[in-house]
CSV table of C-alpha atoms in Angstrom, one decimal:
chain,number,residue,atom,x,y,z
A,616,MET,CA,-27.9,51.6,-4.2
A,617,ASP,CA,-25.6,49.6,-1.9
A,618,ILE,CA,-22.0,49.7,-3.5
A,619,GLY,CA,-21.1,46.5,-1.5
A,620,ASN,CA,-23.9,44.6,-3.1
A,621,ILE,CA,-22.7,45.8,-6.6
A,622,TYR,CA,-19.2,44.5,-5.9
A,623,LYS,CA,-20.7,41.2,-4.6
A,624,GLU,CA,-22.9,40.7,-7.7
A,625,GLN,CA,-20.0,41.6,-10.0
A,626,GLY,CA,-17.7,39.2,-8.2
A,627,GLU,CA,-20.2,36.3,-8.4
A,628,ALA,CA,-20.8,37.0,-12.1
A,629,LEU,CA,-17.0,37.0,-12.8
A,630,GLN,CA,-16.6,33.7,-10.9
A,631,LYS,CA,-19.4,32.1,-13.0
A,632,ILE,CA,-17.9,33.3,-16.2
A,633,GLY,CA,-14.5,32.0,-14.9
A,634,ASN,CA,-16.0,28.6,-14.2
A,635,ASN,CA,-17.4,28.4,-17.7
A,636,VAL,CA,-14.1,29.4,-19.2
A,637,GLU,CA,-12.3,26.8,-17.0
A,638,ALA,CA,-14.7,24.1,-18.3
A,639,LYS,CA,-13.3,24.8,-21.8
A,640,ASN,CA,-9.7,24.2,-20.5
A,641,LYS,CA,-8.8,27.9,-20.8
A,642,PHE,CA,-7.1,28.0,-17.4
A,643,LEU,CA,-5.2,31.4,-17.8
A,644,ALA,CA,-8.3,33.2,-18.9
A,645,SER,CA,-10.3,31.7,-16.1
A,646,LYS,CA,-7.6,32.6,-13.6
A,647,LYS,CA,-7.8,36.3,-14.6
A,648,LEU,CA,-11.5,36.3,-14.2
A,649,CYS,CA,-11.3,34.7,-10.8
A,650,LEU,CA,-8.6,37.3,-9.7
A,651,LEU,CA,-11.0,40.1,-10.7
A,652,SER,CA,-13.8,38.4,-8.7
A,653,LEU,CA,-11.5,38.1,-5.7
A,654,LYS,CA,-10.8,41.9,-5.8
A,655,MET,CA,-14.5,42.6,-5.9
A,656,ASP,CA,-15.2,40.3,-2.9
A,657,GLU,CA,-12.3,41.9,-0.9
A,658,LYS,CA,-13.8,45.4,-1.6
A,659,ASN,CA,-17.2,44.1,-0.6
A,660,GLY,CA,-15.8,42.4,2.6
A,661,ASP,CA,-17.6,39.1,1.9
A,662,LYS,CA,-15.0,36.8,3.5
A,663,SER,CA,-17.1,33.6,2.9
A,664,PHE,CA,-17.1,34.2,-0.9
A,665,THR,CA,-13.5,35.2,-0.8
A,666,ALA,CA,-12.6,31.8,0.7
A,667,LEU,CA,-14.5,30.0,-2.1
A,668,ILE,CA,-12.8,32.1,-4.7
A,669,CYS,CA,-9.3,31.3,-3.2
A,670,VAL,CA,-10.2,27.6,-3.5
A,671,SER,CA,-11.1,28.0,-7.1
A,672,LEU,CA,-7.9,29.9,-7.8
A,673,ALA,CA,-5.9,27.2,-6.0
A,674,ASN,CA,-7.4,24.5,-8.2
A,675,LEU,CA,-6.5,26.6,-11.3
A,676,GLU,CA,-2.9,27.0,-10.1
A,677,VAL,CA,-2.7,23.2,-9.6
A,678,LYS,CA,-3.8,22.7,-13.2
A,679,LEU,CA,-1.1,25.3,-14.2
A,680,LYS,CA,1.4,23.4,-12.0
A,681,GLU,CA,2.0,26.5,-9.8
A,682,TYR,CA,1.9,24.4,-6.6
A,683,GLU,CA,3.4,27.0,-4.2
A,684,THR,CA,0.9,29.7,-5.3
A,685,ALA,CA,-1.9,27.1,-5.0
A,686,ASN,CA,-0.9,26.3,-1.5
A,687,LYS,CA,-0.9,30.0,-0.5
A,688,TYR,CA,-4.5,30.5,-1.8
A,689,LEU,CA,-5.6,27.3,0.0
A,690,GLN,CA,-4.0,28.4,3.3
A,691,LYS,CA,-5.7,31.8,3.0
A,692,ALA,CA,-9.1,30.1,2.2
A,693,LEU,CA,-8.7,27.8,5.2
A,694,LEU,CA,-7.9,30.7,7.6
A,695,LEU,CA,-10.9,32.7,6.4
A,696,ALA,CA,-13.3,29.7,6.5
A,697,LYS,CA,-12.2,28.7,10.0
A,698,GLU,CA,-12.6,32.3,11.2
A,699,LEU,CA,-16.2,32.4,9.8
A,700,GLY,CA,-17.0,28.7,10.8
A,701,PHE,CA,-17.9,28.2,7.1
A,702,LYS,CA,-17.8,24.4,7.1
A,703,ILE,CA,-18.5,24.0,3.4
A,704,ALA,CA,-15.5,26.1,2.5
A,705,ILE,CA,-13.4,24.3,5.1
A,706,ARG,CA,-14.4,21.0,3.6
A,707,ASP,CA,-13.6,22.1,0.0
A,708,THR,CA,-10.3,23.6,1.1
A,709,TYR,CA,-9.1,20.3,2.8
A,710,SER,CA,-10.2,18.4,-0.3
A,711,SER,CA,-8.1,20.6,-2.5
A,712,LEU,CA,-5.1,20.5,-0.1
A,713,SER,CA,-5.2,16.7,-0.2
A,714,ASP,CA,-5.3,16.7,-4.0
A,715,LEU,CA,-2.4,19.2,-4.1
A,716,GLU,CA,-0.1,17.2,-1.7
A,717,SER,CA,-1.0,14.0,-3.7
A,718,VAL,CA,0.1,15.7,-6.9
A,719,LYS,CA,3.4,16.8,-5.2
A,720,GLY,CA,4.0,13.2,-4.0
A,721,ASN,CA,3.5,14.1,-0.2
A,722,TYR,CA,1.1,11.2,0.4
A,723,LYS,CA,1.3,11.3,4.1
A,724,GLU,CA,0.2,15.0,4.2
A,725,ALA,CA,-2.4,14.3,1.5
A,726,TYR,CA,-3.8,11.5,3.7
A,727,ASN,CA,-4.0,13.8,6.8
A,728,TYR,CA,-5.8,16.5,4.8
A,729,TYR,CA,-8.2,13.9,3.4
A,730,LYS,CA,-9.1,12.8,6.9
A,731,ASN,CA,-10.0,16.4,7.8
A,732,TYR,CA,-12.0,16.6,4.6
A,733,ILE,CA,-14.0,13.5,5.6
A,734,VAL,CA,-14.8,15.0,9.1
A,735,TYR,CA,-16.1,18.3,7.6
A,736,ARG,CA,-17.9,16.5,4.8
A,737,ASP,CA,-19.8,14.4,7.3
A,738,SER,CA,-20.5,17.5,9.4
A,739,VAL,CA,-22.0,19.4,6.4
A,740,VAL,CA,-24.1,16.4,5.5
A,741,ASN,CA,-25.4,16.1,9.1
A,742,ASN,CA,-26.4,19.8,9.1
A,743,GLU,CA,-28.3,19.2,5.9
A,744,TYR,CA,-30.1,16.2,7.4
A,745,LYS,CA,-31.0,18.3,10.5
A,746,GLU,CA,-32.5,21.1,8.3
A,747,LYS,CA,-34.5,18.6,6.3
A,748,SER,CA,-35.7,17.0,9.5
A,749,VAL,CA,-37.0,20.4,10.8
A,750,LYS,CA,-38.8,21.0,7.5
A,751,LEU,CA,-40.4,17.6,7.6
A,752,GLN,CA,-41.5,18.1,11.3
A,753,MET,CA,-43.0,21.5,10.4
A,754,GLN,CA,-44.9,19.9,7.4
A,755,TYR,CA,-46.0,17.1,9.7
A,756,GLU,CA,-47.5,19.5,12.2
A,757,PHE,CA,-49.3,21.4,9.5
A,758,ASP,CA,-50.7,18.2,8.0
A,759,LYS,CA,-51.7,17.1,11.5
A,760,ARG,CA,-53.8,20.3,12.1
A,761,GLU,CA,-55.4,19.8,8.7
A,762,SER,CA,-56.2,16.2,9.4
A,763,LEU,CA,-57.8,17.1,12.8
A,764,VAL,CA,-60.4,19.3,11.0
A,765,THR,CA,-61.0,16.6,8.5
A,766,ILE,CA,-61.5,14.0,11.2
A,767,LYS,CA,-64.1,16.0,13.0
A,768,GLN,CA,-66.1,16.4,9.9
A,769,ALA,CA,-65.7,12.7,9.1
A,770,LYS,CA,-66.9,11.7,12.6
A,771,LYS,CA,-70.2,13.5,12.0
A,772,ASP,CA,-70.7,11.8,8.7
A,773,ALA,CA,-69.7,8.4,10.0
A,774,GLU,CA,-71.9,8.4,13.1
A,775,SER,CA,-75.0,8.1,11.0
A,776,GLN,CA,-73.5,5.3,8.9
A,777,ARG,CA,-72.1,3.5,11.9
A,778,SER,CA,-75.3,1.9,13.1
A,779,ILE,CA,-75.9,0.4,9.7
A,780,ASN,CA,-72.4,-0.8,9.4
A,781,ARG,CA,-72.5,-2.6,12.7
A,782,GLN,CA,-75.2,-5.0,11.4
A,783,TYR,CA,-73.2,-5.8,8.3
A,784,THR,CA,-70.1,-6.1,10.3
A,785,LEU,CA,-71.6,-8.8,12.6
A,786,ILE,CA,-72.8,-10.8,9.6
A,787,GLY,CA,-69.4,-10.4,7.9
A,788,LEU,CA,-67.6,-11.5,11.1
A,789,LEU,CA,-69.7,-14.6,11.3
A,790,LEU,CA,-68.9,-15.5,7.7
A,791,LEU,CA,-65.3,-14.7,8.2
A,792,MET,CA,-65.0,-17.1,11.2
A,793,ILE,CA,-66.5,-19.9,9.2
A,794,LEU,CA,-64.1,-19.2,6.3
A,795,ILE,CA,-61.1,-19.0,8.8
A,796,PHE,CA,-62.1,-22.4,10.3
A,797,LEU,CA,-62.2,-24.0,6.9
A,798,THR,CA,-58.9,-22.4,5.8
A,799,ILE,CA,-57.1,-23.5,9.0
A,800,THR,CA,-58.3,-27.1,8.5
A,801,TYR,CA,-57.1,-27.1,4.9
A,802,PHE,CA,-53.7,-25.6,5.8
A,803,GLN,CA,-53.1,-28.1,8.6
A,804,TRP,CA,-53.7,-31.0,6.3
A,805,ARG,CA,-51.4,-29.5,3.6
A,806,ASN,CA,-48.7,-28.7,6.2
A,807,ASN,CA,-48.7,-32.2,7.3
A,808,GLN,CA,-48.1,-33.4,3.8
A,809,GLN,CA,-45.3,-30.8,3.2
A,810,LYS,CA,-43.6,-31.7,6.5
A,811,LYS,CA,-43.3,-35.3,5.4
A,812,LYS,CA,-41.8,-34.3,2.0
A,813,ALA,CA,-39.5,-31.7,3.7
A,814,THR,CA,-38.2,-34.3,6.2
A,815,ALA,CA,-37.3,-36.7,3.4
A,816,LEU,CA,-35.6,-33.9,1.4
A,817,LEU,CA,-33.7,-32.6,4.5
A,818,GLN,CA,-32.3,-36.1,5.1
A,819,ARG,CA,-31.1,-36.4,1.6
A,820,GLN,CA,-29.4,-32.9,1.8
A,821,ARG,CA,-27.7,-33.9,5.1
A,822,ASP,CA,-26.3,-37.0,3.5
A,823,GLU,CA,-25.0,-34.9,0.5
A,824,ILE,CA,-23.5,-32.3,2.8
A,825,ASN,CA,-21.7,-34.9,4.9
A,826,GLU,CA,-20.3,-36.4,1.7
A,827,GLN,CA,-19.2,-32.9,0.4
A,828,ARG,CA,-17.6,-32.2,3.8
A,829,ILE,CA,-15.5,-35.3,3.7
A,830,GLN,CA,-14.4,-34.5,0.1
A,831,LEU,CA,-13.6,-30.9,1.1
A,832,SER,CA,-11.5,-32.0,4.1
A,833,VAL,CA,-9.5,-34.3,1.8
A,834,SER,CA,-9.0,-31.4,-0.7
A,835,ILE,CA,-7.9,-29.0,2.0
A,836,THR,CA,-5.4,-31.5,3.3
A,837,ASP,CA,-4.0,-32.0,-0.2
A,838,LEU,CA,-3.9,-28.2,-0.7
A,839,LYS,CA,-2.0,-27.6,2.5
A,840,THR,CA,0.5,-30.4,1.6
A,841,THR,CA,1.0,-28.9,-1.9
A,842,GLN,CA,1.4,-25.4,-0.4
A,843,THR,CA,4.0,-26.6,2.1
A,844,GLN,CA,5.9,-28.3,-0.7
A,845,LEU,CA,5.8,-25.2,-2.8
A,846,ILE,CA,7.0,-22.9,0.0
A,847,GLN,CA,9.8,-25.4,0.8
A,848,SER,CA,10.7,-25.3,-2.9
A,849,GLU,CA,10.9,-21.6,-2.9
A,850,LYS,CA,13.1,-21.6,0.2
A,851,MET,CA,15.4,-24.2,-1.4
A,852,ALA,CA,15.5,-22.1,-4.6
A,853,SER,CA,16.4,-19.1,-2.5
A,854,LEU,CA,19.1,-21.2,-0.7
A,855,GLY,CA,20.4,-22.2,-4.1
A,856,GLU,CA,20.7,-18.6,-5.3
A,857,LEU,CA,22.5,-17.8,-2.0
A,858,THR,CA,24.9,-20.8,-2.4
A,859,ALA,CA,25.9,-19.8,-5.9
A,860,GLY,CA,26.6,-16.3,-4.7
A,861,ILE,CA,28.6,-17.5,-1.7
A,862,ALA,CA,30.6,-19.9,-3.9
A,863,HIS,CA,31.6,-17.0,-6.1
A,864,GLU,CA,32.1,-14.6,-3.3
A,865,ILE,CA,34.2,-16.9,-1.2
A,866,GLN,CA,36.6,-17.5,-4.1
A,867,ASN,CA,38.0,-14.0,-3.8
A,868,PRO,CA,39.4,-14.3,-0.2
A,869,LEU,CA,40.6,-17.8,-0.9
A,870,ASN,CA,42.5,-16.6,-3.9
A,871,PHE,CA,44.1,-13.9,-1.7
A,872,VAL,CA,45.0,-16.5,0.9
A,873,ASN,CA,46.6,-18.8,-1.7
A,874,ASN,CA,48.5,-16.0,-3.4
A,875,PHE,CA,49.9,-14.5,-0.1
A,876,SER,CA,50.8,-18.1,1.0
A,877,ASP,CA,52.8,-18.7,-2.1
A,878,VAL,CA,54.6,-15.3,-1.8
A,879,SER,CA,55.3,-16.0,1.9
A,880,ALA,CA,56.8,-19.3,1.0
A,881,GLU,CA,59.1,-17.6,-1.5
A,882,LEU,CA,60.1,-15.0,1.2
A,883,VAL,CA,60.9,-17.8,3.7
A,884,GLY,CA,63.2,-19.4,1.0
A,885,GLU,CA,65.0,-16.1,0.4
A,886,LEU,CA,65.4,-15.6,4.2
A,887,GLU,CA,66.9,-19.1,4.6
A,888,GLU,CA,69.3,-18.4,1.8
A,889,GLU,CA,70.4,-15.1,3.3
A,890,GLN,CA,70.9,-16.8,6.7
A,891,GLN,CA,73.2,-19.4,5.2
A,892,ARG,CA,75.5,-16.8,3.6
A,893,PRO,CA,78.8,-16.1,5.5
A,894,ASN,CA,78.1,-12.3,5.1
A,895,ARG,CA,74.5,-11.9,6.2
A,896,ASP,CA,72.6,-8.6,5.4
A,897,PRO,CA,70.6,-7.7,8.5
A,898,THR,CA,68.7,-5.0,6.6
A,899,LEU,CA,67.5,-7.4,4.0
A,900,GLU,CA,66.5,-10.0,6.6
A,901,ALA,CA,64.5,-7.3,8.4
A,902,GLU,CA,62.7,-6.4,5.2
A,903,LEU,CA,61.9,-10.0,4.5
A,904,LEU,CA,60.6,-10.5,8.0
A,905,GLY,CA,58.4,-7.4,7.6
A,906,ASP,CA,57.0,-8.6,4.3
A,907,LEU,CA,56.2,-12.0,5.9
A,908,ARG,CA,54.5,-10.2,8.8
A,909,GLU,CA,52.3,-8.1,6.4
A,910,ASN,CA,51.5,-11.2,4.3
A,911,LEU,CA,50.4,-13.1,7.4
A,912,LYS,CA,48.1,-10.2,8.4
A,913,LYS,CA,46.5,-10.2,5.0
A,914,ILE,CA,46.1,-14.0,5.1
A,915,SER,CA,44.4,-13.7,8.5
A,916,LEU,CA,42.2,-10.9,7.2
A,917,HIS,CA,41.0,-12.7,4.1
A,918,GLY,CA,40.7,-16.0,6.0
A,919,GLY,CA,38.4,-14.2,8.5
A,920,ARG,CA,36.4,-12.9,5.5
A,921,ALA,CA,35.9,-16.4,4.1
A,922,SER,CA,34.9,-17.6,7.6
A,923,ASN,CA,32.3,-14.8,7.9
A,924,ILE,CA,30.8,-15.8,4.5
A,925,VAL,CA,30.6,-19.4,5.6
A,926,LYS,CA,29.0,-18.4,8.9
A,927,GLY,CA,26.5,-16.2,7.0
A,928,MET,CA,25.6,-19.2,4.8
A,929,LEU,CA,25.1,-21.4,7.8
A,930,GLU,CA,22.9,-18.7,9.5
A,931,HIS,CA,20.7,-18.5,6.4
A,932,ALA,CA,20.4,-22.3,6.0
A,933,ARG,CA,19.6,-22.8,9.7
A,934,THR,CA,15.9,-22.9,10.6
A,935,SER,CA,14.8,-19.6,12.0
A,936,THR,CA,13.7,-19.5,15.7
A,937,GLY,CA,11.6,-16.5,15.0
A,938,GLU,CA,13.3,-14.5,17.8
A,939,ARG,CA,14.5,-11.0,17.0
A,940,GLN,CA,18.0,-10.0,17.9
A,941,PRO,CA,20.1,-6.8,17.5
A,942,THR,CA,21.4,-6.8,13.9
A,943,ASP,CA,23.5,-4.4,11.8
A,944,VAL,CA,21.0,-3.9,9.0
A,945,ASN,CA,23.5,-2.0,6.9
A,946,ALA,CA,26.0,-4.9,7.0
A,947,LEU,CA,23.2,-7.5,6.4
A,948,THR,CA,21.9,-5.5,3.4
A,949,ASP,CA,25.4,-5.1,1.9
A,950,GLU,CA,26.2,-8.8,2.4
A,951,TYR,CA,23.1,-10.1,0.6
A,952,LEU,CA,23.5,-7.5,-2.2
A,953,ARG,CA,27.0,-8.9,-2.9
A,954,LEU,CA,25.9,-12.5,-2.6
A,955,ALA,CA,22.9,-12.0,-4.9
A,956,TYR,CA,25.0,-10.2,-7.5
A,957,HIS,CA,27.7,-12.9,-7.6
A,958,GLY,CA,24.9,-15.5,-7.6
A,959,HIS,CA,23.5,-13.9,-10.8
A,960,ARG,CA,27.0,-13.6,-12.3
A,961,ALA,CA,27.5,-17.3,-11.6
A,962,LYS,CA,24.6,-18.0,-14.0
A,963,ASP,CA,25.6,-15.3,-16.5
A,964,LYS,CA,29.3,-14.8,-16.9
A,965,HIS,CA,28.8,-11.7,-19.1
A,966,PHE,CA,26.5,-9.9,-16.7
A,967,THR,CA,27.7,-6.6,-15.1
A,968,CYS,CA,25.8,-4.1,-13.1
A,969,ASP,CA,26.6,-0.9,-11.2
A,970,LEU,CA,25.9,-1.3,-7.5
A,971,ILE,CA,25.2,2.0,-5.7
A,972,THR,CA,24.8,2.0,-1.9
A,973,ASP,CA,24.0,4.8,0.5
A,974,PHE,CA,23.7,3.4,4.0
A,975,ALA,CA,22.8,5.7,6.9
A,976,PRO,CA,25.8,5.7,9.3
A,977,ASP,CA,23.7,6.3,12.4
A,978,LEU,CA,21.3,3.3,11.7
A,979,GLY,CA,22.8,1.3,14.6
A,980,GLN,CA,21.5,-2.1,15.7
A,981,VAL,CA,17.9,-3.1,14.8
A,982,ASN,CA,15.9,-5.9,16.4
A,983,VAL,CA,14.9,-8.2,13.5
A,984,VAL,CA,15.1,-11.9,12.7
A,985,PRO,CA,18.2,-11.8,10.5
A,986,GLN,CA,17.5,-15.0,8.6
A,987,GLU,CA,14.0,-13.9,7.6
A,988,ILE,CA,15.1,-10.3,6.6
A,989,GLY,CA,18.0,-11.8,4.7
A,990,ARG,CA,15.6,-14.0,2.7
A,991,VAL,CA,13.5,-10.9,1.9
A,992,LEU,CA,16.5,-8.9,0.8
A,993,LEU,CA,17.8,-11.9,-1.3
A,994,ASN,CA,14.4,-12.2,-3.1
A,995,LEU,CA,14.2,-8.4,-3.8
A,996,PHE,CA,17.9,-8.3,-5.0
A,997,ASN,CA,17.4,-11.4,-7.3
A,998,ASN,CA,14.3,-9.7,-8.8
A,999,ALA,CA,16.2,-6.5,-9.4
A,1000,PHE,CA,19.1,-8.2,-11.1
A,1001,TYR,CA,16.7,-10.3,-13.2
A,1002,ALA,CA,14.9,-7.1,-14.3
A,1003,VAL,CA,18.1,-5.2,-15.3
A,1004,SER,CA,19.5,-8.3,-17.0
A,1005,LYS,CA,16.3,-8.8,-19.0
A,1006,ARG,CA,16.4,-5.1,-20.2
A,1007,ASP,CA,20.1,-5.4,-20.9
A,1008,ASN,CA,19.4,-8.3,-23.3
A,1009,GLN,CA,16.9,-6.3,-25.4
A,1010,PRO,CA,18.1,-5.2,-28.9
A,1011,GLU,CA,17.6,-1.4,-28.2
A,1012,SER,CA,19.8,-1.5,-25.1
A,1013,THR,CA,23.1,-0.5,-26.7
A,1014,THR,CA,23.6,2.5,-24.4
A,1015,TYR,CA,21.9,1.0,-21.4
A,1016,GLN,CA,23.9,0.5,-18.1
A,1017,PRO,CA,22.2,-1.8,-15.6
A,1018,THR,CA,22.1,-0.2,-12.1
A,1019,VAL,CA,20.8,-1.3,-8.7
A,1020,GLU,CA,20.7,1.3,-5.9
A,1021,VAL,CA,20.3,0.5,-2.2
A,1022,THR,CA,19.7,3.1,0.5
A,1023,THR,CA,18.9,2.9,4.2
A,1024,HIS,CA,17.7,5.7,6.5
A,1025,HIS,CA,15.6,6.5,9.6
A,1026,LEU,CA,12.0,7.5,9.4
A,1027,GLY,CA,11.0,8.4,13.0
A,1028,ASP,CA,11.3,5.2,15.0
A,1029,HIS,CA,11.3,3.1,11.8
A,1030,VAL,CA,14.1,1.9,9.5
A,1031,VAL,CA,13.6,2.2,5.8
A,1032,ILE,CA,15.4,0.1,3.1
A,1033,ARG,CA,14.9,1.2,-0.5
A,1034,ILE,CA,16.0,-1.1,-3.4
A,1035,ARG,CA,15.7,0.6,-6.8
A,1036,ASP,CA,16.6,-0.7,-10.2
A,1037,ASN,CA,16.4,0.7,-13.8
A,1038,GLY,CA,15.1,-2.6,-15.3
A,1039,THR,CA,12.0,-3.4,-17.3
A,1040,GLY,CA,9.6,-2.2,-14.6
A,1041,ILE,CA,6.2,-3.7,-13.7
A,1042,PRO,CA,3.1,-3.1,-15.8
A,1043,GLU,CA,0.4,-1.1,-14.0
A,1044,SER,CA,-2.2,-3.8,-14.8
A,1045,VAL,CA,-0.3,-6.4,-12.6
A,1046,LYS,CA,1.2,-4.2,-9.9
A,1047,ALA,CA,-1.6,-4.9,-7.5
A,1048,LYS,CA,-1.2,-8.7,-7.9
A,1049,ILE,CA,2.6,-9.1,-7.3
A,1050,PHE,CA,2.2,-9.9,-3.6
A,1051,GLN,CA,-0.4,-12.6,-4.2
A,1052,PRO,CA,0.8,-16.2,-3.7
A,1053,PHE,CA,1.7,-18.0,-6.9
A,1054,PHE,CA,1.5,-14.9,-9.1
A,1055,THR,CA,4.6,-14.3,-11.2
A,1056,THR,CA,5.5,-12.2,-14.2
A,1057,LYS,CA,8.4,-14.5,-15.1
A,1058,PRO,CA,8.2,-17.1,-17.8
A,1059,THR,CA,7.0,-20.6,-16.9
A,1060,GLY,CA,9.8,-22.5,-15.0
A,1061,GLU,CA,11.7,-19.4,-13.9
A,1062,GLY,CA,9.6,-18.5,-10.8
A,1063,THR,CA,7.3,-20.1,-8.3
A,1064,GLY,CA,5.3,-16.9,-7.6
A,1065,LEU,CA,6.0,-17.3,-3.8
A,1066,GLY,CA,9.1,-15.1,-3.4
A,1067,LEU,CA,7.3,-11.7,-3.0
A,1068,SER,CA,4.4,-13.3,-1.2
A,1069,LEU,CA,6.7,-14.8,1.5
A,1070,SER,CA,8.7,-11.5,1.7
A,1071,TYR,CA,5.5,-9.6,2.2
A,1072,ASP,CA,4.4,-11.9,5.0
A,1073,ILE,CA,7.8,-11.7,6.7
A,1074,VAL,CA,7.9,-7.9,6.7
A,1075,THR,CA,4.2,-7.2,7.5
A,1076,LYS,CA,3.2,-10.1,9.8
A,1077,GLY,CA,6.6,-11.2,11.1
A,1078,HIS,CA,8.0,-7.7,11.8
A,1079,GLY,CA,4.9,-5.4,11.8
A,1080,GLY,CA,6.3,-3.3,8.9
A,1081,THR,CA,5.3,-2.5,5.4
A,1082,LEU,CA,6.5,-3.6,1.9
A,1083,GLU,CA,5.6,-1.2,-0.9
A,1084,VAL,CA,6.4,-1.2,-4.6
A,1085,LEU,CA,6.8,1.8,-6.9
A,1086,SER,CA,7.3,1.1,-10.6
A,1087,LYS,CA,6.9,2.4,-14.1
A,1088,GLU,CA,7.0,0.1,-17.0
A,1089,GLY,CA,10.2,0.4,-19.1
A,1090,GLU,CA,11.9,2.6,-16.5
A,1091,GLY,CA,12.5,0.6,-13.4
A,1092,THR,CA,11.1,-0.5,-10.0
A,1093,GLU,CA,11.6,0.5,-6.4
A,1094,PHE,CA,10.7,-1.7,-3.3
A,1095,VAL,CA,10.4,0.1,0.0
A,1096,ILE,CA,10.8,-2.0,3.2
A,1097,THR,CA,9.8,-0.2,6.5
A,1098,ILE,CA,10.5,-2.0,9.8
């Protein structure tokens, strides 16, 4: 008896038992049986079955959350399958690799593996179709030979009957021609009657269609007007949020300017008094002049800060030309984060939130339309502060600390902006709808449902990027902008 065949039969039996055990969710027991089967196949030298066993073991390791071990088995299976040209095993291996990378959160790798799986899946299906076609061709040839024998016999039997049938055929043809003539005459008369009715009906339908077309044109015009008004309303609401933030933000540098101006006035008074004394103190005068110089620098610094805020407000309010220009995305993101935060505080004096930023220092200048990207950032920041504020007002939030985190980094030749909050999150049932126009999760009167829709269009259509959302209800939300 061939020892190799014994090992092979034992390996196959162990795998079948392992599959039955796995179906009962006894993964460790199934794993042990599959490992024994693998040893049997390695002794037998059957690499094709070894590849399939490795795929089964990898799937068990994924269920046991042993992802690294699963990856090793899959890589081994892929190497053996490619060496043998075993397309079914290659297909199953790529499918399992895609599932593994998806579980690990590596969606890009999972997608690449899935594309390879599709290629080999189609290849396997094509081979099956080819085999079936060959079998059908062979069956056709066999049936063809059988039919030739039958036809020869039928010819002999039919020859005697043919002469009789000719007479009946001629009679039948004559009767058929008479019947056809009568039928054609009847149908021509009936078609004339139906054409008259159809012409009248068609005219009525045309009149109705023209009337409906006019009504539809009026409805479309009204809808476009309403849509334009709603979009303008959303933009004005966004401008209102920005204005509130700017009003609060600009107060800080103005307070510094006022305070340092008052202190400088006092220092000038002290300097004048010292100069009028008969015994002047040069050291004191120098100190007073030095303090005045420092105050003037700070006044200039905070005055410039106020000027930049006003300039940013004017840039946001100005109609966008749609032209891209080199922009410091880090500075733009930080500016709108602060403005949105102070805008929310202007509406809720008791609101506080931890702001965490991690900006890539090597991001450099990025070609974007700053007004449009600023509007996107303002919408996303306002949503984040709304979510953490809503969770903060819940009764069970005694130990809760609202937090909004913003990061920027490179991803190849793209720039990624991540905005994460620990607010109420988005329910899974509505996550797919949030970028639809006029859809909102906010109460009536608190949102137009256009903010995220406009933001999505600006990022995807205006800048050729992507806007994605990751969220878990009750834990928080993360928006990912890729430009």
